[in-house]
PDB file of C-alpha atoms in Angstrom:
ATOM      1  CA  MET A   1      34.306  20.489-104.465  1.00 66.00           C
ATOM      2  CA  ALA A   2      31.588  19.441-101.873  1.00 74.00           C
ATOM      3  CA  PHE A   3      28.110  19.850-101.645  1.00 71.00           C
ATOM      4  CA  ASP A   4      27.484  22.195 -98.507  1.00 72.00           C
ATOM      5  CA  LEU A   5      24.295  21.459 -96.624  1.00 70.00           C
ATOM      6  CA  ALA A   6      24.615  24.492 -94.508  1.00 70.00           C
ATOM      7  CA  LEU A   7      24.843  26.965 -97.832  1.00 68.00           C
ATOM      8  CA  GLN A   8      22.234  25.184 -99.685  1.00 77.00           C
ATOM      9  CA  ASP A   9      18.953  26.443 -97.032  1.00 84.00           C
ATOM     10  CA  TYR A  10      16.035  26.891 -99.523  1.00 86.00           C
ATOM     11  CA  SER A  11      13.921  26.786 -96.634  1.00 90.00           C
ATOM     12  CA  LYS A  12      15.834  29.748 -94.306  1.00 91.00           C
ATOM     13  CA  SER A  13      16.114  31.855 -97.577  1.00 90.00           C
ATOM     14  CA  SER A  14      12.673  31.358 -98.749  1.00 93.00           C
ATOM     15  CA  GLU A  15      11.560  32.638 -95.272  1.00 94.00           C
ATOM     16  CA  VAL A  16      13.191  35.734 -95.531  1.00 92.00           C
ATOM     17  CA  GLY A  17      11.620  37.404 -98.844  1.00 94.00           C
ATOM     18  CA  TYR A  18      12.010  38.771-101.661  1.00 97.00           C
ATOM     19  CA  GLU A  19      10.754  41.700-103.420  1.00 97.00           C
ATOM     20  CA  PHE A  20       9.501  42.279-107.146  1.00 98.00           C
ATOM     21  CA  GLU A  21       7.934  44.597-109.084  1.00 98.00           C
ATOM     22  CA  LEU A  22       4.575  44.004-109.421  1.00 98.00           C
ATOM     23  CA  LYS A  23       3.327  44.239-113.236  1.00 97.00           C
ATOM     24  CA  LEU A  24       0.388  45.216-114.814  1.00 97.00           C
ATOM     25  CA  PRO A  25      -1.792  43.109-117.003  1.00 95.00           C
ATOM     26  CA  THR A  26      -0.344  44.899-120.056  1.00 95.00           C
ATOM     27  CA  GLY A  27       2.968  43.541-119.182  1.00 94.00           C
ATOM     28  CA  GLU A  28       4.239  47.674-118.149  1.00 96.00           C
ATOM     29  CA  GLY A  29       5.576  48.375-114.454  1.00 95.00           C
ATOM     30  CA  SER A  30       3.477  49.450-112.110  1.00 96.00           C
ATOM     31  CA  GLY A  31       5.674  51.337-109.445  1.00 96.00           C
ATOM     32  CA  ALA A  32       4.763  48.904-106.807  1.00 97.00           C
ATOM     33  CA  PHE A  33       6.707  46.333-105.402  1.00 98.00           C
ATOM     34  CA  LEU A  34       5.636  43.197-103.254  1.00 98.00           C
ATOM     35  CA  THR A  35       7.604  41.056-101.142  1.00 98.00           C
ATOM     36  CA  VAL A  36       7.170  37.575-100.853  1.00 98.00           C
ATOM     37  CA  ILE A  37       8.286  34.318 -99.189  1.00 98.00           C
ATOM     38  CA  GLY A  38       9.051  30.956-101.132  1.00 97.00           C
ATOM     39  CA  ASP A  39       7.207  27.913-101.482  1.00 96.00           C
ATOM     40  CA  TYR A  40      10.398  26.275 -99.507  1.00 95.00           C
ATOM     41  CA  SER A  41       9.552  28.777 -96.648  1.00 96.00           C
ATOM     42  CA  PRO A  42       8.512  26.968 -93.433  1.00 96.00           C
ATOM     43  CA  THR A  43       5.465  29.481 -93.184  1.00 96.00           C
ATOM     44  CA  VAL A  44       3.992  27.964 -96.543  1.00 96.00           C
ATOM     45  CA  LYS A  45       4.810  24.708 -96.237  1.00 96.00           C
ATOM     46  CA  GLN A  46       2.844  24.570 -92.414  1.00 96.00           C
ATOM     47  CA  TYR A  47       0.276  26.307 -94.517  1.00 96.00           C
ATOM     48  CA  ALA A  48      -0.170  23.733 -97.314  1.00 93.00           C
ATOM     49  CA  LYS A  49       0.048  20.722 -94.775  1.00 94.00           C
ATOM     50  CA  ARG A  50      -2.994  22.719 -92.808  1.00 93.00           C
ATOM     51  CA  LYS A  51      -4.588  22.932 -95.676  1.00 90.00           C
ATOM     52  CA  TYR A  52      -4.018  19.475 -96.455  1.00 88.00           C
ATOM     53  CA  GLN A  53      -5.223  18.183 -93.380  1.00 90.00           C
ATOM     54  CA  GLU A  54      -8.246  20.353 -93.445  1.00 87.00           C
ATOM     55  CA  PHE A  55      -9.379  18.924 -96.901  1.00 85.00           C
ATOM     56  CA  ASN A  56      -8.828  15.602 -95.664  1.00 82.00           C
ATOM     57  CA  GLN A  57     -10.742  15.624 -92.477  1.00 86.00           C
ATOM     58  CA  ARG A  58     -13.797  16.845 -94.631  1.00 80.00           C
ATOM     59  CA  GLN A  59     -13.116  14.285 -97.246  1.00 79.00           C
ATOM     60  CA  THR A  60     -13.473  11.391 -94.654  1.00 81.00           C
ATOM     61  CA  ILE A  61     -16.835  13.160 -93.373  1.00 79.00           C
ATOM     62  CA  ALA A  62     -18.337  13.839 -96.450  1.00 75.00           C
ATOM     63  CA  ARG A  63     -17.324   9.824 -97.072  1.00 79.00           C
ATOM     64  CA  ARG A  64     -19.265   8.679 -93.746  1.00 82.00           C
ATOM     65  CA  LYS A  65     -22.033  10.711 -94.841  1.00 79.00           C
ATOM     66  CA  GLY A  66     -22.124   8.643 -98.120  1.00 77.00           C
ATOM     67  CA  LYS A  67     -21.412  11.932-100.103  1.00 77.00           C
ATOM     68  CA  GLU A  68     -18.016  13.172-102.028  1.00 74.00           C
ATOM     69  CA  GLU A  69     -16.373  16.526-101.186  1.00 69.00           C
ATOM     70  CA  GLU A  70     -16.399  18.751-103.797  1.00 74.00           C
ATOM     71  CA  LEU A  71     -14.653  21.781-103.999  1.00 71.00           C
ATOM     72  CA  SER A  72     -17.036  24.808-105.049  1.00 81.00           C
ATOM     73  CA  LEU A  73     -15.687  27.619-107.413  1.00 85.00           C
ATOM     74  CA  GLU A  74     -16.211  29.809-104.258  1.00 90.00           C
ATOM     75  CA  ASP A  75     -13.908  27.664-102.339  1.00 86.00           C
ATOM     76  CA  ALA A  76     -11.377  27.432-104.690  1.00 86.00           C
ATOM     77  CA  GLU A  77     -11.392  31.377-104.932  1.00 93.00           C
ATOM     78  CA  ASN A  78     -10.746  31.423-100.963  1.00 93.00           C
ATOM     79  CA  LEU A  79      -8.336  28.992-101.385  1.00 93.00           C
ATOM     80  CA  ALA A  80      -6.641  31.015-104.244  1.00 95.00           C
ATOM     81  CA  ILE A  81      -6.430  34.279-101.968  1.00 97.00           C
ATOM     82  CA  GLU A  82      -5.399  32.967 -99.016  1.00 96.00           C
ATOM     83  CA  ALA A  83      -2.558  30.704-100.712  1.00 97.00           C
ATOM     84  CA  ALA A  84      -1.395  34.528-101.831  1.00 98.00           C
ATOM     85  CA  LEU A  85      -1.702  35.860 -98.640  1.00 98.00           C
ATOM     86  CA  VAL A  86       0.180  33.570 -96.636  1.00 98.00           C
ATOM     87  CA  ARG A  87       3.020  34.544 -99.230  1.00 98.00           C
ATOM     88  CA  LEU A  88       2.603  37.979 -98.829  1.00 98.00           C
ATOM     89  CA  ILE A  89       4.535  39.576 -96.038  1.00 98.00           C
ATOM     90  CA  GLY A  90       5.210  43.383 -97.397  1.00 98.00           C
ATOM     91  CA  TRP A  91       4.450  45.976 -99.955  1.00 98.00           C
ATOM     92  CA  ARG A  92       5.614  49.384-101.226  1.00 97.00           C
ATOM     93  CA  GLY A  93       4.295  51.869-103.613  1.00 97.00           C
ATOM     94  CA  PHE A  94       0.590  51.063-103.191  1.00 97.00           C
ATOM     95  CA  THR A  95      -1.687  54.054-103.028  1.00 96.00           C
ATOM     96  CA  GLU A  96      -5.050  54.431-103.395  1.00 94.00           C
ATOM     97  CA  GLU A  97      -6.750  58.258-104.401  1.00 95.00           C
ATOM     98  CA  GLY A  98      -3.487  59.600-103.899  1.00 94.00           C
ATOM     99  CA  LYS A  99      -3.228  58.019-100.143  1.00 96.00           C
ATOM    100  CA  GLU A 100      -0.497  56.042 -99.561  1.00 96.00           C
ATOM    101  CA  VAL A 101      -1.523  52.455 -98.544  1.00 96.00           C
ATOM    102  CA  LYS A 102       0.050  50.905 -95.630  1.00 97.00           C
ATOM    103  CA  PHE A 103       0.812  46.929 -95.856  1.00 98.00           C
ATOM    104  CA  SER A 104      -1.616  44.833 -93.189  1.00 97.00           C
ATOM    105  CA  LYS A 105      -2.908  41.398 -93.824  1.00 97.00           C
ATOM    106  CA  ASP A 106      -6.377  42.900 -93.834  1.00 97.00           C
ATOM    107  CA  LYS A 107      -6.082  45.243 -96.751  1.00 98.00           C
ATOM    108  CA  ALA A 108      -3.970  42.539 -98.562  1.00 98.00           C
ATOM    109  CA  ARG A 109      -6.841  40.060 -98.615  1.00 97.00           C
ATOM    110  CA  GLU A 110      -9.237  43.406 -99.808  1.00 97.00           C
ATOM    111  CA  VAL A 111      -6.577  43.732-102.821  1.00 97.00           C
ATOM    112  CA  LEU A 112      -6.514  40.230-103.438  1.00 98.00           C
ATOM    113  CA  THR A 113      -9.880  39.058-103.370  1.00 97.00           C
ATOM    114  CA  GLN A 114     -10.483  42.601-105.797  1.00 96.00           C
ATOM    115  CA  HIS A 115      -7.008  41.699-108.044  1.00 97.00           C
ATOM    116  CA  SER A 116      -6.934  38.122-109.302  1.00 96.00           C
ATOM    117  CA  TRP A 117      -3.945  38.836-111.679  1.00 97.00           C
ATOM    118  CA  ILE A 118      -1.893  39.893-108.368  1.00 98.00           C
ATOM    119  CA  ARG A 119      -2.361  36.572-106.706  1.00 97.00           C
ATOM    120  CA  ASP A 120      -1.146  35.208-110.103  1.00 97.00           C
ATOM    121  CA  GLN A 121       1.836  37.336-109.677  1.00 98.00           C
ATOM    122  CA  ILE A 122       2.776  36.499-105.896  1.00 98.00           C
ATOM    123  CA  GLN A 123       2.128  32.471-106.522  1.00 97.00           C
ATOM    124  CA  GLU A 124       4.746  32.745-109.530  1.00 97.00           C
ATOM    125  CA  GLU A 125       6.691  34.497-107.502  1.00 98.00           C
ATOM    126  CA  SER A 126       6.939  32.612-104.807  1.00 97.00           C
ATOM    127  CA  SER A 127       7.197  29.391-106.739  1.00 96.00           C
ATOM    128  CA  ASP A 128      10.412  30.637-108.380  1.00 96.00           C
ATOM    129  CA  VAL A 129      12.968  28.918-106.284  1.00 94.00           C
ATOM    130  CA  GLY A 130      15.365  31.022-108.173  1.00 93.00           C
ATOM    131  CA  ASN A 131      14.021  34.019-106.554  1.00 96.00           C
ATOM    132  CA  PHE A 132      15.497  32.242-102.994  1.00 93.00           C
ATOM    133  CA  LYS A 133      18.685  31.484-103.709  1.00 90.00           C
ATOM    134  CA  PRO A 134      20.678  31.093-100.059  1.00 87.00           C
ATOM    135  CA  LYS A 135      23.152  33.905 -99.865  1.00 79.00           C
ATOM    136  CA  MET A 136      27.025  32.435 -99.816  1.00 65.00           C
TER     137      MET A 136
END
């Protein structure tokens, strides 16, 4: 049997998305589901490339001024929010005060800012390549 590259396109399958149940910090299921794209997706790779280039530009400017570019705690937090946000493409089962919360990037940013444990799960599920195995 030969290795067929067309059947192993993790970039393509990572862009489709993977749905998982959000676990509460206690480990219990929440009844809410998130859909994420994988780390191999073109969207995530492009985001990472852009962030790397931005950091290098800031680093170059800082060095010209005789300084070293340091990442503040606030910057690190914002990067974590952005990294999760770029991976999150939908949800279902979210409510707030008994009313359904429809997915939007603005609402997702608010949720991810308030709940770091949700960001952690998004990153974990997105980086698990087994979640994005191409369908044969």
